[in-house]
Amino acid sequence: MATINRNYKRLAAGYLFPEIGRRTDEWEKKTGLKAMKLGIGNTTEPMSEIITDTLAAASYALAEGNGFKLKNPELETEDILLRDAKLDNYTGYGAEQGNEFLREQLVKFYLNIGVKLDSTEFFVSDGAKCDSGNIQSIFGLENIVAVQDPAYPVYVDTNVIAGRAGLFDNETGQYDGLVYMLCNEENGFMPSVPKDYTSEVIDGMGISERKGVDMIYLCSPNNPTSAVMTKDKIQEFVDYARENKAVIIFDSAYAAFIKDDNLPRSIYEIPGAKECAIEISSFSKYAGFTGVRAGWSIVPKDLVVEGTVPGEVHGLWNRRQCTFFNGASNIVQAGAIAALSNEGQKACMKQVNFYMDNAKIIREGLNEVGLKTFGGDNAPYIWMQTPNKMDSWNFFDKLLEETRVVGTPGSGFGPSGQGYFRLSAFGHRENVEQAVQSIKDNLRL
Ligand SMILES: *Cc1c(COP(=O)(O)O)cnc(C)c1O
């Protein structure tokens, strides 16, 4: 007799983006019109040839087994150094934590922002979503989880599935037992450490009360608000985590979009972070790898949580990955190396800047018609207040019906997102311009 993991039944709603897709398809069928999509954060611009040529060469190398030949030899510049990646022959399973040369390039990538890590602390993966969902599995089920509200839904949903949450409360929009760190206009969409949160512990000694949280998810720049945490703000979390042997899971998928040099691009820019923080990041938004798939996580050897010695948590993540995952594709890892080469970085940053120009177009267009917006200066999302703070899903329908534009209801990212809406800057320029024009012309305010 097989039963299911009943925690799935606790999930309050279907995953946000399929629901948006469903409503959009239904509307398109009903009207025969095509929606303009600024909803999902999905990259749209063609990749640089520096990357695609490397993907192709890495693929041909598997067949020919006689050298790593770029189709376009002009791309074989000194700084690409692809031969050093040792992908010049047929290869099967690779190093479990990822291609060593790629991990060395990641070390250099971090050195550029003054962060010194060891290549053995990196784990290359098929993306940041998987890592940010899977990482909880190496921690105890009794841990109290704190999340930003609003936040990327994966942190909450994966902890609900794992069993770290109680029932969903329709009134508050929150799960019992999860701690929501409010991010609103008053605090600049920046969370505070939930030091005073109390919970009950039931054990052989009876019921006792305890204070604080154990696993803290931070995303900076945050999806959906675009808010970037300052060094001082992250320091508060790091100090708390070290004092209480809590762990911070830091998602930096949008680090490359930060324009303000005073803002940290990695949590390891903050003193003490290596003792308490895991960083997860991705090639998806930086290099257009949303379909190609590559990301990485960093579990420093210095990291400790309650009852562990340095290296132990790192070892657990290695054990987890070796058991459940067989490594990122060797072809894709070659593409990732190309994305980190000097030429590759230039090409990727050009695309990042392109999307950020889109963000400016969207932000200015919305502001022109009097809509209140946040963000869009250090991350590719515009977070807007709905007119008269109307319900986020009602605004989704109104925007679609009046302007044909699809966005993302803020309430899908947590209860504090109610009355807000997210527009994504990922799109072809003409589509973004058309969508903004349509909002200006057709939205009835
Ligand atoms: C897009 C996104 C990711 C997903 O990254 P993949 O590497 O494509 O899995 C992770 N975190 C946040 C906050 C994102 O917005």
Coordinates of N, CA and C and ligand atoms in Angstrom, one line a residue, residues 41 125-132 152 155 219 221-223 251-254 280-285 289-290 293-295 381 422, ligand 1:
G41 N 10.0 35.8 -15.3 CA 11.3 36.3 -15.5 C 12.1 35.4 -16.4
S125 N 25.8 23.2 -10.6 CA 24.6 22.5 -10.7 C 23.8 22.8 -12.0
D126 N 22.6 22.3 -12.1 CA 21.8 22.6 -13.2 C 20.9 23.8 -13.0
G127 N 21.2 24.6 -12.0 CA 20.4 25.8 -11.8 C 20.2 26.1 -10.3
A128 N 19.8 27.4 -10.1 CA 19.7 27.9 -8.7 C 18.3 27.5 -8.1
K129 N 17.4 27.2 -9.0 CA 16.1 26.8 -8.4 C 16.2 25.4 -7.7
C130 N 16.9 24.5 -8.4 CA 17.1 23.2 -7.8 C 17.9 23.3 -6.5
D131 N 18.9 24.1 -6.5 CA 19.8 24.2 -5.3 C 19.0 24.9 -4.2
S132 N 18.2 25.9 -4.5 CA 17.5 26.6 -3.4 C 16.4 25.8 -2.9
Y152 N 10.6 34.9 -3.8 CA 10.6 33.8 -4.7 C 9.9 32.6 -4.0
Y155 N 11.3 29.0 -1.8 CA 11.8 28.8 -0.4 C 10.6 28.3 0.5
C219 N 17.2 36.9 -0.4 CA 17.4 37.0 -1.8 C 17.7 38.4 -2.1
P221 N 19.8 41.0 -5.1 CA 18.5 41.7 -5.2 C 17.3 40.7 -5.1
N222 N 16.3 41.2 -4.5 CA 15.1 40.4 -4.3 C 14.2 40.3 -5.5
N223 N 13.8 39.1 -5.8 CA 12.7 38.9 -6.8 C 11.5 38.6 -5.9
D251 N 20.4 33.8 -1.9 CA 20.2 33.6 -3.3 C 20.6 34.9 -4.0
S252 N 21.7 34.8 -4.8 CA 22.2 36.0 -5.5 C 22.1 35.9 -7.0
A253 N 21.0 35.3 -7.4 CA 20.8 35.0 -8.9 C 20.8 36.3 -9.7
Y254 N 20.5 37.5 -9.1 CA 20.5 38.7 -9.9 C 21.7 39.6 -9.6
I280 N 23.8 30.8 -3.2 CA 23.3 30.0 -4.4 C 23.1 31.0 -5.5
S281 N 23.7 30.7 -6.7 CA 23.6 31.6 -7.8 C 23.4 30.9 -9.1
S282 N 23.4 31.6 -10.2 CA 23.0 31.0 -11.4 C 23.5 31.8 -12.7
F283 N 23.7 31.0 -13.7 CA 24.0 31.6 -15.0 C 22.8 32.0 -15.8
S284 N 21.6 31.7 -15.2 CA 20.3 31.9 -16.0 C 20.1 33.4 -16.4
K285 N 20.1 34.3 -15.4 CA 19.8 35.6 -15.7 C 21.0 36.4 -16.2
F289 N 21.1 31.7 -19.5 CA 21.1 30.2 -19.4 C 19.8 29.6 -18.9
T290 N 18.7 30.4 -19.0 CA 17.4 29.8 -18.4 C 17.0 28.5 -19.1
R293 N 20.7 25.9 -18.7 CA 20.7 25.4 -17.3 C 22.1 25.2 -16.7
A294 N 22.5 26.2 -15.9 CA 23.7 26.0 -15.0 C 23.6 27.0 -13.9
G295 N 24.0 26.5 -12.7 CA 24.1 27.4 -11.5 C 25.2 26.8 -10.6
Y381 N 13.4 43.8 -12.4 CA 11.9 43.8 -12.2 C 11.4 45.2 -11.7
R422 N 4.2 42.7 -10.3 CA 5.6 42.7 -10.8 C 5.6 42.7 -12.3
Ligands
LIG1 C1 15.2 32.9 -11.8 C2 15.6 32.7 -10.4 C3 16.3 31.5 -10.0 C4 16.3 30.4 -10.9 O1 17.5 30.1 -11.4 P1 17.8 28.9 -12.3 O2 19.2 28.8 -12.2 O3 17.2 29.1 -13.7 O4 17.1 27.6 -11.7 C5 16.7 31.4 -8.6 N1 16.4 32.4 -7.7 C6 15.7 33.4 -8.1 C7 15.3 34.4 -7.1 C8 15.2 33.6 -9.4 O5 14.5 34.6 -9.7

